[in-house]
mmCIF file of N, CA and C in Angstrom:
data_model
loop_
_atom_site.group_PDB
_atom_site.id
_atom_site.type_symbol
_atom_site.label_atom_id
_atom_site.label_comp_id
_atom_site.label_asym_id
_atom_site.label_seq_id
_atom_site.Cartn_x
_atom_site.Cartn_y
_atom_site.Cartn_z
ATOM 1 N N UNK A 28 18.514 -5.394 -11.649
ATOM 2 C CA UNK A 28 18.095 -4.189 -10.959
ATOM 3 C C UNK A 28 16.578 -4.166 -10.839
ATOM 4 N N UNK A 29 15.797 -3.767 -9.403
ATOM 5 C CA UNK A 29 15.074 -4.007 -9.260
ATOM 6 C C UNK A 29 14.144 -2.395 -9.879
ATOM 7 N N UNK A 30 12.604 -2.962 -10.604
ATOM 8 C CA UNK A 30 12.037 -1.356 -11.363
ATOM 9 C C UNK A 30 11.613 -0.637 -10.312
ATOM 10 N N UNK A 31 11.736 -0.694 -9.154
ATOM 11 C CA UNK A 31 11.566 0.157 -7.955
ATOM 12 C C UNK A 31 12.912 1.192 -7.412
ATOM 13 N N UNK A 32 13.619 1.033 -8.205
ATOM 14 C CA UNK A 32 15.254 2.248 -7.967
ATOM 15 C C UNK A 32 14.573 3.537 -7.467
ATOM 16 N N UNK A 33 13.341 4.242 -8.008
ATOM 17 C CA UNK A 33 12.735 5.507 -7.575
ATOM 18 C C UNK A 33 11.946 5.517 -6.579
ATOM 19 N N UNK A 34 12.012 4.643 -5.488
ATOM 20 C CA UNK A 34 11.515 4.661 -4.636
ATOM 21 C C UNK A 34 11.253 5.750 -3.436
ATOM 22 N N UNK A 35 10.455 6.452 -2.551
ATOM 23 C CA UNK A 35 10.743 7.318 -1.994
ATOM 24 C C UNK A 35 11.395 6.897 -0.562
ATOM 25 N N UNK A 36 11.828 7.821 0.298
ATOM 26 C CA UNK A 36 12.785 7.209 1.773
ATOM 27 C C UNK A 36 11.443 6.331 2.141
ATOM 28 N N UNK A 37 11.728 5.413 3.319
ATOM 29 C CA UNK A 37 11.154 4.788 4.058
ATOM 30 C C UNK A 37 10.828 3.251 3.165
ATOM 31 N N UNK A 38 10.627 3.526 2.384
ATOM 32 C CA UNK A 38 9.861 2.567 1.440
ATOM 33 C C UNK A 38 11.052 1.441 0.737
ATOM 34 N N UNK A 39 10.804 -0.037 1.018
ATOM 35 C CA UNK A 39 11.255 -0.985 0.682
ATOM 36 C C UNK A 39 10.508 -2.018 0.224
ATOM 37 N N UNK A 40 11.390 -2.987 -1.485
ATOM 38 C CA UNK A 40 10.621 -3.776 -1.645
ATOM 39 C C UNK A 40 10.653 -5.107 -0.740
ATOM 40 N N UNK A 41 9.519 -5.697 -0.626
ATOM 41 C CA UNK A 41 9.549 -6.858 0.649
ATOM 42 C C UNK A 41 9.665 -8.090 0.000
ATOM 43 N N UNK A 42 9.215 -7.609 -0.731
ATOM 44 C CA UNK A 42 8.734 -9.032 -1.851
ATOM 45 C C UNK A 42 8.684 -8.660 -3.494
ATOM 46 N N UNK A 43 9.516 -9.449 -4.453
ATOM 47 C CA UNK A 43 9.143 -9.455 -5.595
ATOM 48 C C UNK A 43 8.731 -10.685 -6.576
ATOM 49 N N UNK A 44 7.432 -11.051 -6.534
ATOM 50 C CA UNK A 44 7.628 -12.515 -7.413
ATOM 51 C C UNK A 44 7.920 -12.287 -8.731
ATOM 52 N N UNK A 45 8.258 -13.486 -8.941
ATOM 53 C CA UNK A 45 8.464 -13.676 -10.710
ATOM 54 C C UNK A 45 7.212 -13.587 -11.347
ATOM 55 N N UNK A 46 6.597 -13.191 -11.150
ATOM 56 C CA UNK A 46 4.820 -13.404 -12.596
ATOM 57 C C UNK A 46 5.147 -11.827 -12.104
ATOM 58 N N UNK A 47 5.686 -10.988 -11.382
ATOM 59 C CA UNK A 47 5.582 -9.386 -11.330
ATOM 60 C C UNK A 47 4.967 -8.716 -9.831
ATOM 61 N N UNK A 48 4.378 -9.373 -9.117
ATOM 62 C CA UNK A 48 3.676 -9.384 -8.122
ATOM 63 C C UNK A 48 4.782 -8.559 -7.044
ATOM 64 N N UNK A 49 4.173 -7.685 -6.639
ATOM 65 C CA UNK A 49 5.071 -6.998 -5.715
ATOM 66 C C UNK A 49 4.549 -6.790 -4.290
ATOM 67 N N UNK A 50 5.541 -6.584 -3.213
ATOM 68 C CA UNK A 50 4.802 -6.059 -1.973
ATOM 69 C C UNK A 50 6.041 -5.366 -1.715
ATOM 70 N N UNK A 51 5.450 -3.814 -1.213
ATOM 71 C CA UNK A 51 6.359 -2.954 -0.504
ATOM 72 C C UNK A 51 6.129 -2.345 0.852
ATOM 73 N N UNK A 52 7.020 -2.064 1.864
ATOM 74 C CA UNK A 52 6.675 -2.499 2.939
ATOM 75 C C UNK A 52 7.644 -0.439 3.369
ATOM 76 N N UNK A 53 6.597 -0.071 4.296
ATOM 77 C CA UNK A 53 7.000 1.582 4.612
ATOM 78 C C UNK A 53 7.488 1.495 5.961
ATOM 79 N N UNK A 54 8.684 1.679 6.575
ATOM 80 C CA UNK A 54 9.476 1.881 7.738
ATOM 81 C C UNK A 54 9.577 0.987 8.299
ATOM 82 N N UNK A 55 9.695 -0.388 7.949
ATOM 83 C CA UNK A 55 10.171 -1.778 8.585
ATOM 84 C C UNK A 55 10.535 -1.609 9.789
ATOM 85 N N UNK A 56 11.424 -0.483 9.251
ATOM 86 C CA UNK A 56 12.011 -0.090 10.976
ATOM 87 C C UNK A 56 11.461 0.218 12.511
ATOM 88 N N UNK A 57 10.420 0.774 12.102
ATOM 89 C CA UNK A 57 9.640 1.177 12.836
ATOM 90 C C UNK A 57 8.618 0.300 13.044
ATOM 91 N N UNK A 58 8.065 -0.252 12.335
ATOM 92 C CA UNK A 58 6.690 -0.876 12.095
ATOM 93 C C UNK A 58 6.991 -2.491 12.751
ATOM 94 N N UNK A 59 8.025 -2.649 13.395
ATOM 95 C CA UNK A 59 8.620 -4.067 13.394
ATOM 96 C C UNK A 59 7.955 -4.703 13.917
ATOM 97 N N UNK A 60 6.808 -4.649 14.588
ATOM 98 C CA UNK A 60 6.273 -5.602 15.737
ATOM 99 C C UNK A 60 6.328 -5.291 17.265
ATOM 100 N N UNK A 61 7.436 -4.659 17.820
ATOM 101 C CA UNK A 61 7.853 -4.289 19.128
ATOM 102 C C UNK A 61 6.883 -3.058 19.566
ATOM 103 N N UNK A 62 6.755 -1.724 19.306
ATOM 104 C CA UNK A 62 6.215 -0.777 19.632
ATOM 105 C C UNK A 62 4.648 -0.930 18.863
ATOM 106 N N UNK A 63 4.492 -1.598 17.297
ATOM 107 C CA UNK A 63 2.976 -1.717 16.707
ATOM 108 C C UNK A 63 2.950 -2.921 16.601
ATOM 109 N N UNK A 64 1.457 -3.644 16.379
ATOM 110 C CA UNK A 64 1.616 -4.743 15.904
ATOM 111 C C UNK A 64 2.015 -5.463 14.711
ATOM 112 N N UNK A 65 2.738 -6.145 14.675
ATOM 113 C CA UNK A 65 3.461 -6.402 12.714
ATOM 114 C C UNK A 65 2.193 -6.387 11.704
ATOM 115 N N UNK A 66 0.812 -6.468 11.701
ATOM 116 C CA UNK A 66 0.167 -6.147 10.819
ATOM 117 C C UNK A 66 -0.037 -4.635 11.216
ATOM 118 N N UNK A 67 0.611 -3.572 11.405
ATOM 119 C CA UNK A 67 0.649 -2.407 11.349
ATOM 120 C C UNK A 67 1.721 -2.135 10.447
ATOM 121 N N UNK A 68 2.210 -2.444 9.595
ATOM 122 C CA UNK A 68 3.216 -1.968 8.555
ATOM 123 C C UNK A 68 2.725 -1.862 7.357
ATOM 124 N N UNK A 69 2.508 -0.624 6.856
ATOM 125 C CA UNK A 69 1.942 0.122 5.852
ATOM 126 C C UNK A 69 2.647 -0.694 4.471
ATOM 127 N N UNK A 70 2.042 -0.976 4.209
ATOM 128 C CA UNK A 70 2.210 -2.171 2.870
ATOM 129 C C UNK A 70 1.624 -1.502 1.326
ATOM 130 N N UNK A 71 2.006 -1.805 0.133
ATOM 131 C CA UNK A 71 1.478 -1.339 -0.645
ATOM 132 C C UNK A 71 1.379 -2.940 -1.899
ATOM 133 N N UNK A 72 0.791 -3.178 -2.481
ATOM 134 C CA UNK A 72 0.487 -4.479 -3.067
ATOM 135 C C UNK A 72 0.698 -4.047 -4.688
ATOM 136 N N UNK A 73 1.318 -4.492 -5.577
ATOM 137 C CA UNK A 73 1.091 -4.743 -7.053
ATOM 138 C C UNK A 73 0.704 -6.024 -7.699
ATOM 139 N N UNK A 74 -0.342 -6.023 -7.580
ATOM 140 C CA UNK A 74 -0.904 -7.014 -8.693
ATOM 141 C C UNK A 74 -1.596 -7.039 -9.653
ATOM 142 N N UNK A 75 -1.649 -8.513 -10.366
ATOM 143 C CA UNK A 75 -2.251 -8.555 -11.700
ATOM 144 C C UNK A 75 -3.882 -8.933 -11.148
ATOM 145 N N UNK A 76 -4.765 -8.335 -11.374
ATOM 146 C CA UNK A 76 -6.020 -8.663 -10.568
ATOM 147 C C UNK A 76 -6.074 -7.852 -9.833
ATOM 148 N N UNK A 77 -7.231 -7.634 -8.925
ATOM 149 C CA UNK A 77 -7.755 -7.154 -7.312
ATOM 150 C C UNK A 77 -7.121 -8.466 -6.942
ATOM 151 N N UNK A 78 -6.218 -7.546 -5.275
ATOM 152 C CA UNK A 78 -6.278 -8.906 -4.562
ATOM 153 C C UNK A 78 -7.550 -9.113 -3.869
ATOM 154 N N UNK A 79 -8.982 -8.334 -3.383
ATOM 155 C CA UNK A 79 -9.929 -8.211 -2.802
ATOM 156 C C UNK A 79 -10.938 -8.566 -3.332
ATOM 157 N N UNK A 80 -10.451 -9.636 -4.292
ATOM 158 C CA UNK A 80 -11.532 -9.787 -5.470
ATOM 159 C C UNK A 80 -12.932 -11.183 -4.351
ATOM 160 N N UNK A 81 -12.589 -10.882 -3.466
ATOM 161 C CA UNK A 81 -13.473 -12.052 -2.956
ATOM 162 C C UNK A 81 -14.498 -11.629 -1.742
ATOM 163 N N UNK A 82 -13.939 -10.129 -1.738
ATOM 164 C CA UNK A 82 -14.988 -9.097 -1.016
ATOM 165 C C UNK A 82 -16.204 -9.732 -1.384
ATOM 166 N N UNK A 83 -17.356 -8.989 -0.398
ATOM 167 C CA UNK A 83 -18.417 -8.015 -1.150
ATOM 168 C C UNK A 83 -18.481 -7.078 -1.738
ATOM 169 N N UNK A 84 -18.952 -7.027 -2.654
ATOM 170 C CA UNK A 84 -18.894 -5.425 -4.142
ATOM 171 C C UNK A 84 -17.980 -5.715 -4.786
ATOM 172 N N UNK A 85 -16.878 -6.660 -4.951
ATOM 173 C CA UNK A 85 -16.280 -6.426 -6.081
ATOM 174 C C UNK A 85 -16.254 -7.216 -6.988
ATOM 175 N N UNK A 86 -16.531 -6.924 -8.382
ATOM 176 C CA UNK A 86 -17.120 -7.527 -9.595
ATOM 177 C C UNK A 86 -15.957 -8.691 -9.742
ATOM 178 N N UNK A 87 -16.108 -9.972 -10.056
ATOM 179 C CA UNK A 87 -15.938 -11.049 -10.687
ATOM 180 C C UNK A 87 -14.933 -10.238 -12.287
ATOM 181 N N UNK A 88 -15.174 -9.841 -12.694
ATOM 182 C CA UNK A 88 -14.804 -9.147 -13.559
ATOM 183 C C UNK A 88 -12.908 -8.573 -13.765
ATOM 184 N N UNK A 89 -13.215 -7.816 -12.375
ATOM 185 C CA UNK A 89 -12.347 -7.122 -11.781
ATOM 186 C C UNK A 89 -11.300 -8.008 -11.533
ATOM 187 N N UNK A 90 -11.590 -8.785 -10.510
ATOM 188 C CA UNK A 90 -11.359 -9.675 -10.394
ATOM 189 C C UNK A 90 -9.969 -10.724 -11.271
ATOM 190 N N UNK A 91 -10.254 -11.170 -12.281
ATOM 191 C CA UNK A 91 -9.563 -11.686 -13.305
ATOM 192 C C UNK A 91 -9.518 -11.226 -14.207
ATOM 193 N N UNK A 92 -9.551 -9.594 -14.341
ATOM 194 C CA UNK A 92 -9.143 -8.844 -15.599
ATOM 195 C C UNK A 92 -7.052 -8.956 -15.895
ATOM 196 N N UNK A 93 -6.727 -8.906 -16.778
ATOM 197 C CA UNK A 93 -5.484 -8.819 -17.185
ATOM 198 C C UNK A 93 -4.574 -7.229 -16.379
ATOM 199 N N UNK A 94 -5.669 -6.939 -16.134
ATOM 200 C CA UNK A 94 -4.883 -5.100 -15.233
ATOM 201 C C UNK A 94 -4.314 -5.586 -14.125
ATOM 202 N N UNK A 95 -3.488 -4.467 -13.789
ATOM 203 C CA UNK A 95 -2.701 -4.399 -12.425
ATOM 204 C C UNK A 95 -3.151 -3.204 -11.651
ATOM 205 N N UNK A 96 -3.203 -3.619 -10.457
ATOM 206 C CA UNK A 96 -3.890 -2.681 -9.550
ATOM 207 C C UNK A 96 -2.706 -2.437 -8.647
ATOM 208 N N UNK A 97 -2.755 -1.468 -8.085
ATOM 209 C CA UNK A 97 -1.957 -1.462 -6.891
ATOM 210 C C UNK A 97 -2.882 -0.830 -5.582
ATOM 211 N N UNK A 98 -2.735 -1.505 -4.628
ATOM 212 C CA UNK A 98 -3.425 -1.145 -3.171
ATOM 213 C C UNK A 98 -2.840 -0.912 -2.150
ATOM 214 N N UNK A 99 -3.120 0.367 -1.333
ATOM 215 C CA UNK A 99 -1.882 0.409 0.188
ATOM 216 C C UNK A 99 -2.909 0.330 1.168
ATOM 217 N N UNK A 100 -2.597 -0.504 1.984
ATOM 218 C CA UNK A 100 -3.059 -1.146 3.673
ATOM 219 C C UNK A 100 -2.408 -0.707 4.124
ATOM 220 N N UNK A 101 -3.103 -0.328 5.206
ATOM 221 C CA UNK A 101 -2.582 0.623 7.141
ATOM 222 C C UNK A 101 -2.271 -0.992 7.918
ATOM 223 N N UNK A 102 -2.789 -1.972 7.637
ATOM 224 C CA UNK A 102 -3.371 -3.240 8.529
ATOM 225 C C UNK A 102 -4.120 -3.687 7.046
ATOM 226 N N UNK A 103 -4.504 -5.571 7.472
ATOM 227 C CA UNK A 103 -4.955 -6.271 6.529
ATOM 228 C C UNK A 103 -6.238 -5.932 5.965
ATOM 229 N N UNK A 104 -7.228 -5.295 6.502
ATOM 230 C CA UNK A 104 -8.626 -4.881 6.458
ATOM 231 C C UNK A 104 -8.425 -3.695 6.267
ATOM 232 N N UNK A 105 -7.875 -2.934 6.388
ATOM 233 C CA UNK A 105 -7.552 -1.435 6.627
ATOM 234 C C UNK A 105 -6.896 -0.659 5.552
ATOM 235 N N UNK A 106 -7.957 -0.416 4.369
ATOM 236 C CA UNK A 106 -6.798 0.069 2.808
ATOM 237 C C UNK A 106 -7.141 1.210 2.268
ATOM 238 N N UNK A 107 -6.686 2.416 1.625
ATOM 239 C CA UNK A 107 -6.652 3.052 0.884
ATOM 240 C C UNK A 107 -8.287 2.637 -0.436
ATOM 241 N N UNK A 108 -9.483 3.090 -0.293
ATOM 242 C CA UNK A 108 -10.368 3.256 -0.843
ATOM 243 C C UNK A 108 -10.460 4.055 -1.896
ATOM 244 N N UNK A 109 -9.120 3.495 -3.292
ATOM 245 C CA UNK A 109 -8.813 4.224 -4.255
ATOM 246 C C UNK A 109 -8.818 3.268 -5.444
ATOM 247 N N UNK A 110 -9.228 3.478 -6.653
ATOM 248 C CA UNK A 110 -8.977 2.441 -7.288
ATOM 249 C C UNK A 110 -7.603 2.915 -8.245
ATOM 250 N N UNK A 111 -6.739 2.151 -8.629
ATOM 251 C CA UNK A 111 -5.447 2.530 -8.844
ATOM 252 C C UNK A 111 -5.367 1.365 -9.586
ATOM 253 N N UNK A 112 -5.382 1.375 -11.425
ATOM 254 C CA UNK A 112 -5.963 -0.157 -12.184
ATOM 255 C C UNK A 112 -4.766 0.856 -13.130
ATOM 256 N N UNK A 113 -4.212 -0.246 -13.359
ATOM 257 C CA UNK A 113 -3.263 0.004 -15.058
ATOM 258 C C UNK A 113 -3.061 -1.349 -15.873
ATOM 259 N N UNK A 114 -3.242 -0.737 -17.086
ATOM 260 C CA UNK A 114 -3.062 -1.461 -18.247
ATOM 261 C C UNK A 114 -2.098 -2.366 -18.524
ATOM 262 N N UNK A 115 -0.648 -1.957 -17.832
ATOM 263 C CA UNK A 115 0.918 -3.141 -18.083
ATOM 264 C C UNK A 115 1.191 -3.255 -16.714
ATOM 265 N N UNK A 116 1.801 -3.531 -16.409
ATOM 266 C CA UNK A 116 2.617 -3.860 -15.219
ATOM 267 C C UNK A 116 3.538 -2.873 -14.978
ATOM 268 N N UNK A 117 4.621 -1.804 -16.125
ATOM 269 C CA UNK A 117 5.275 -0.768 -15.967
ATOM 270 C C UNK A 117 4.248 0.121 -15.834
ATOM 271 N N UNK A 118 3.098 0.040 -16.113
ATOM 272 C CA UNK A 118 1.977 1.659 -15.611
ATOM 273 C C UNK A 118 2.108 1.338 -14.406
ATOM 274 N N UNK A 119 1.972 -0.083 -13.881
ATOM 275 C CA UNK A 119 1.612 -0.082 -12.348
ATOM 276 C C UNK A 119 2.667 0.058 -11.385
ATOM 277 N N UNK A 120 3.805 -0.223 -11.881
ATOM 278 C CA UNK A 120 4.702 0.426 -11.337
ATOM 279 C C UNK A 120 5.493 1.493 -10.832
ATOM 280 N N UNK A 121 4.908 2.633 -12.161
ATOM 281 C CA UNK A 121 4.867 3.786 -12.103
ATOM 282 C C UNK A 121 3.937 4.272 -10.925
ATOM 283 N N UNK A 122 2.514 3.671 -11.033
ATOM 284 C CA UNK A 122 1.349 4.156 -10.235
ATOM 285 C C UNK A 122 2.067 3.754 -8.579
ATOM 286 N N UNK A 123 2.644 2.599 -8.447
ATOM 287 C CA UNK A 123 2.810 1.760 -7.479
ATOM 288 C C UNK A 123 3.875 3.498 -6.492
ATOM 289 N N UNK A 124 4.850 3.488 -7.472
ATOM 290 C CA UNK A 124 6.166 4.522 -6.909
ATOM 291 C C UNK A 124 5.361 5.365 -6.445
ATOM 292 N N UNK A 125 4.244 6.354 -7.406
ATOM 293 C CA UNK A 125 4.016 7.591 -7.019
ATOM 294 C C UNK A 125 3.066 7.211 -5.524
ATOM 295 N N UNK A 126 1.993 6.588 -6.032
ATOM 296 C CA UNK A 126 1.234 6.418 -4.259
ATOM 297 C C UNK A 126 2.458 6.410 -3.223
ATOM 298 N N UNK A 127 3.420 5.500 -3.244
ATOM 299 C CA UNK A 127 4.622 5.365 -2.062
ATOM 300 C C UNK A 127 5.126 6.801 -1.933
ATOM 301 N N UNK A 128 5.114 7.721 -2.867
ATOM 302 C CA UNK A 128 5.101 9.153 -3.017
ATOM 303 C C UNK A 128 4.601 9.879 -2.171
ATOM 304 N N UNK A 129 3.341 9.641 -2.725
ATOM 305 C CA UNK A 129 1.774 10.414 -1.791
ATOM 306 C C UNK A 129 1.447 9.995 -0.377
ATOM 307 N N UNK A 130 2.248 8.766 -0.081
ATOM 308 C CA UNK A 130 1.934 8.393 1.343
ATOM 309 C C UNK A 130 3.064 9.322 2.063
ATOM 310 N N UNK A 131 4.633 9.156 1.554
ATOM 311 C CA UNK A 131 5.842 9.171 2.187
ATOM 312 C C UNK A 131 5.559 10.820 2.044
ATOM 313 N N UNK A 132 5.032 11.344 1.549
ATOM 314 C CA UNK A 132 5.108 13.042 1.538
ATOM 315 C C UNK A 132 3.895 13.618 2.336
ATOM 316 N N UNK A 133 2.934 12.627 2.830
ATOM 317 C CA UNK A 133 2.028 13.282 3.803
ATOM 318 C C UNK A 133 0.325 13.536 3.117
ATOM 319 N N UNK A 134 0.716 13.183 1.933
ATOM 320 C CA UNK A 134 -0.597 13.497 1.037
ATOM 321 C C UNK A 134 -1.948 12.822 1.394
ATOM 322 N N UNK A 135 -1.573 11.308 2.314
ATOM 323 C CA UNK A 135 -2.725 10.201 2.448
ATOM 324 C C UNK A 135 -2.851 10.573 3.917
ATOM 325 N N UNK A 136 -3.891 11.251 3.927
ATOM 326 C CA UNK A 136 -4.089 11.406 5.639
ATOM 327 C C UNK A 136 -4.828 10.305 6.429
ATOM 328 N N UNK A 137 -3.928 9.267 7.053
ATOM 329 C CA UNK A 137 -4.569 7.834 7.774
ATOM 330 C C UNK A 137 -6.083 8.304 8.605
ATOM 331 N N UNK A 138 -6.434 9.082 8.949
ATOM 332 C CA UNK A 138 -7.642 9.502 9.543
ATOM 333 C C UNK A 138 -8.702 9.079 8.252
ATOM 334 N N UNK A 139 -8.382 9.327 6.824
ATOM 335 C CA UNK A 139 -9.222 9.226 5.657
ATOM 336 C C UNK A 139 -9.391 7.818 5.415
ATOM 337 N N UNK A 140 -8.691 6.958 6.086
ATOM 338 C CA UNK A 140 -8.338 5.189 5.575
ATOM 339 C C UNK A 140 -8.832 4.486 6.272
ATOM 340 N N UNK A 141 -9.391 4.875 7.969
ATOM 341 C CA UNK A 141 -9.959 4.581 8.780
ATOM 342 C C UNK A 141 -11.185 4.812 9.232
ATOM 343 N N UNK A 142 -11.900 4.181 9.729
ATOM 344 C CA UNK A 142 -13.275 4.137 10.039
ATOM 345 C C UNK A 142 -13.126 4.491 11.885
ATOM 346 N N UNK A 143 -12.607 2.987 12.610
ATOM 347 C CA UNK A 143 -11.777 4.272 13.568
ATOM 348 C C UNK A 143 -10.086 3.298 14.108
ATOM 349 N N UNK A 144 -9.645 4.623 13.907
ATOM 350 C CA UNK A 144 -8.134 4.533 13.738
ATOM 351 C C UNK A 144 -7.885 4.323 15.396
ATOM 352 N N UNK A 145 -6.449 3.455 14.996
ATOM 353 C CA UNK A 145 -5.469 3.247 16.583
ATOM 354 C C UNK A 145 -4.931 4.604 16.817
ATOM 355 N N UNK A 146 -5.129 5.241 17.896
ATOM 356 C CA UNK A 146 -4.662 7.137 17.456
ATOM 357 C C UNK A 146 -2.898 6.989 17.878
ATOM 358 N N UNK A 147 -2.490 5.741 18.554
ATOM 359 C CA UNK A 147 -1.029 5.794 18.411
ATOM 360 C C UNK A 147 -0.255 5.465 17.497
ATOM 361 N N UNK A 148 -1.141 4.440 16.279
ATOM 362 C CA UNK A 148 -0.607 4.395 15.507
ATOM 363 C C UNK A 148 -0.537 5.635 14.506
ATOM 364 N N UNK A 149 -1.697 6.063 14.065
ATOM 365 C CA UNK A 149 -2.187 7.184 13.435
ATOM 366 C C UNK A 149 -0.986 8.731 13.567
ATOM 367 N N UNK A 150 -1.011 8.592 14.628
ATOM 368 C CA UNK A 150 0.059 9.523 15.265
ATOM 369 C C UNK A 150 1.318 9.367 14.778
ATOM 370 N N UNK A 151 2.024 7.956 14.913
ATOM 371 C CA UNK A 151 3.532 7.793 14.291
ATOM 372 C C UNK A 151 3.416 8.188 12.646
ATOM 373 N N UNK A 152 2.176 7.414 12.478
ATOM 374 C CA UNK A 152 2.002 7.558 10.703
ATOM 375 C C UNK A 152 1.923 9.490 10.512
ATOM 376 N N UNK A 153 1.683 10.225 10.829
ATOM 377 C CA UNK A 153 1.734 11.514 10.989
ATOM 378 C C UNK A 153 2.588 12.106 11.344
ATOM 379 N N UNK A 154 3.905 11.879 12.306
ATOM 380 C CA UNK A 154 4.772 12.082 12.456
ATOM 381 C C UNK A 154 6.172 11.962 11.199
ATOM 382 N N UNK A 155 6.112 10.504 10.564
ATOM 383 C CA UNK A 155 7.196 10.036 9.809
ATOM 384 C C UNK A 155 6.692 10.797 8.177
ATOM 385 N N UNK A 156 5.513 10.649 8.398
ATOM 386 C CA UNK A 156 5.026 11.523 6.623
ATOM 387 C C UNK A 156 5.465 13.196 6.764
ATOM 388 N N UNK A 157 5.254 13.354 8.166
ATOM 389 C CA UNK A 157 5.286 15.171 8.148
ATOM 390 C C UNK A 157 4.154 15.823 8.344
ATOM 391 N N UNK A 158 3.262 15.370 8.468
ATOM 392 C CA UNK A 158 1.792 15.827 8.804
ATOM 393 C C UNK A 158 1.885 16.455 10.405
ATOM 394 N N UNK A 159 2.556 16.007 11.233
ATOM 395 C CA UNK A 159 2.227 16.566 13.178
ATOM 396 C C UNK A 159 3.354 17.841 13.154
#
């Protein structure tokens, strides 16, 4: 059984590796490629590390610390400017559910994630959370 059972609607796991590494993927259905482009599917990442550890600004440190972070992308460049770091892998899982929470209930307003947003995408993402 996969530790994602509390998942909220929309939200599926896409990917689970064995070292724990997760990717969850928000309205597949929608997001398929046909109406957005397939890097328009709201993704949420669990890992051990930053995966962004190769930015600019982010510490070496961070980087290859033993924590798990979890991060949600609108698009590959395009993420949630939150830091979201836990100690085990079940904190981050926990952390991982509730953000899929805070997105799927309208709480993450995509206007806040963007510098400047696709307004059709922006729009569906506002529609399916409950925000329009």
């Amino acid at each position: 059984m996969s530790d994602f059972a509390d998942l909220p609607d929309g939200w599926v796991v896409w990917n689970e590796e064995p070292d724990g590494h997760c990717v969850l993927a928000y309205r597949p259905d929608v997001f398929d490629s046909t109406e957005f482009p397939a890097p328009c599917l709201p993704t949420l990442y669990l890992t051990r590390g930053r995966r962004n550890h190769r930015r600019p600004g982010v510490s070496r440190e961070d980087a290859v610390s033993g924590d798990w972070y979890v991060t949600l992308n609108l698009e590959p460049d395009v993420q949630l400017q939150e830091t979201n770091r836990y100690e085990d892998r079940e904190a981050g899982v926990d952390g991982t559910i509730e953000l899929a929470r805070r997105f799927a209930d309208g709480e993450i307003d995509p206007d806040d994630v963007y510098q400047v947003p696709r307004e059709e995408y922006v729009e569906k993402l506002r529609e399916l959370t409950g925000q329009s």
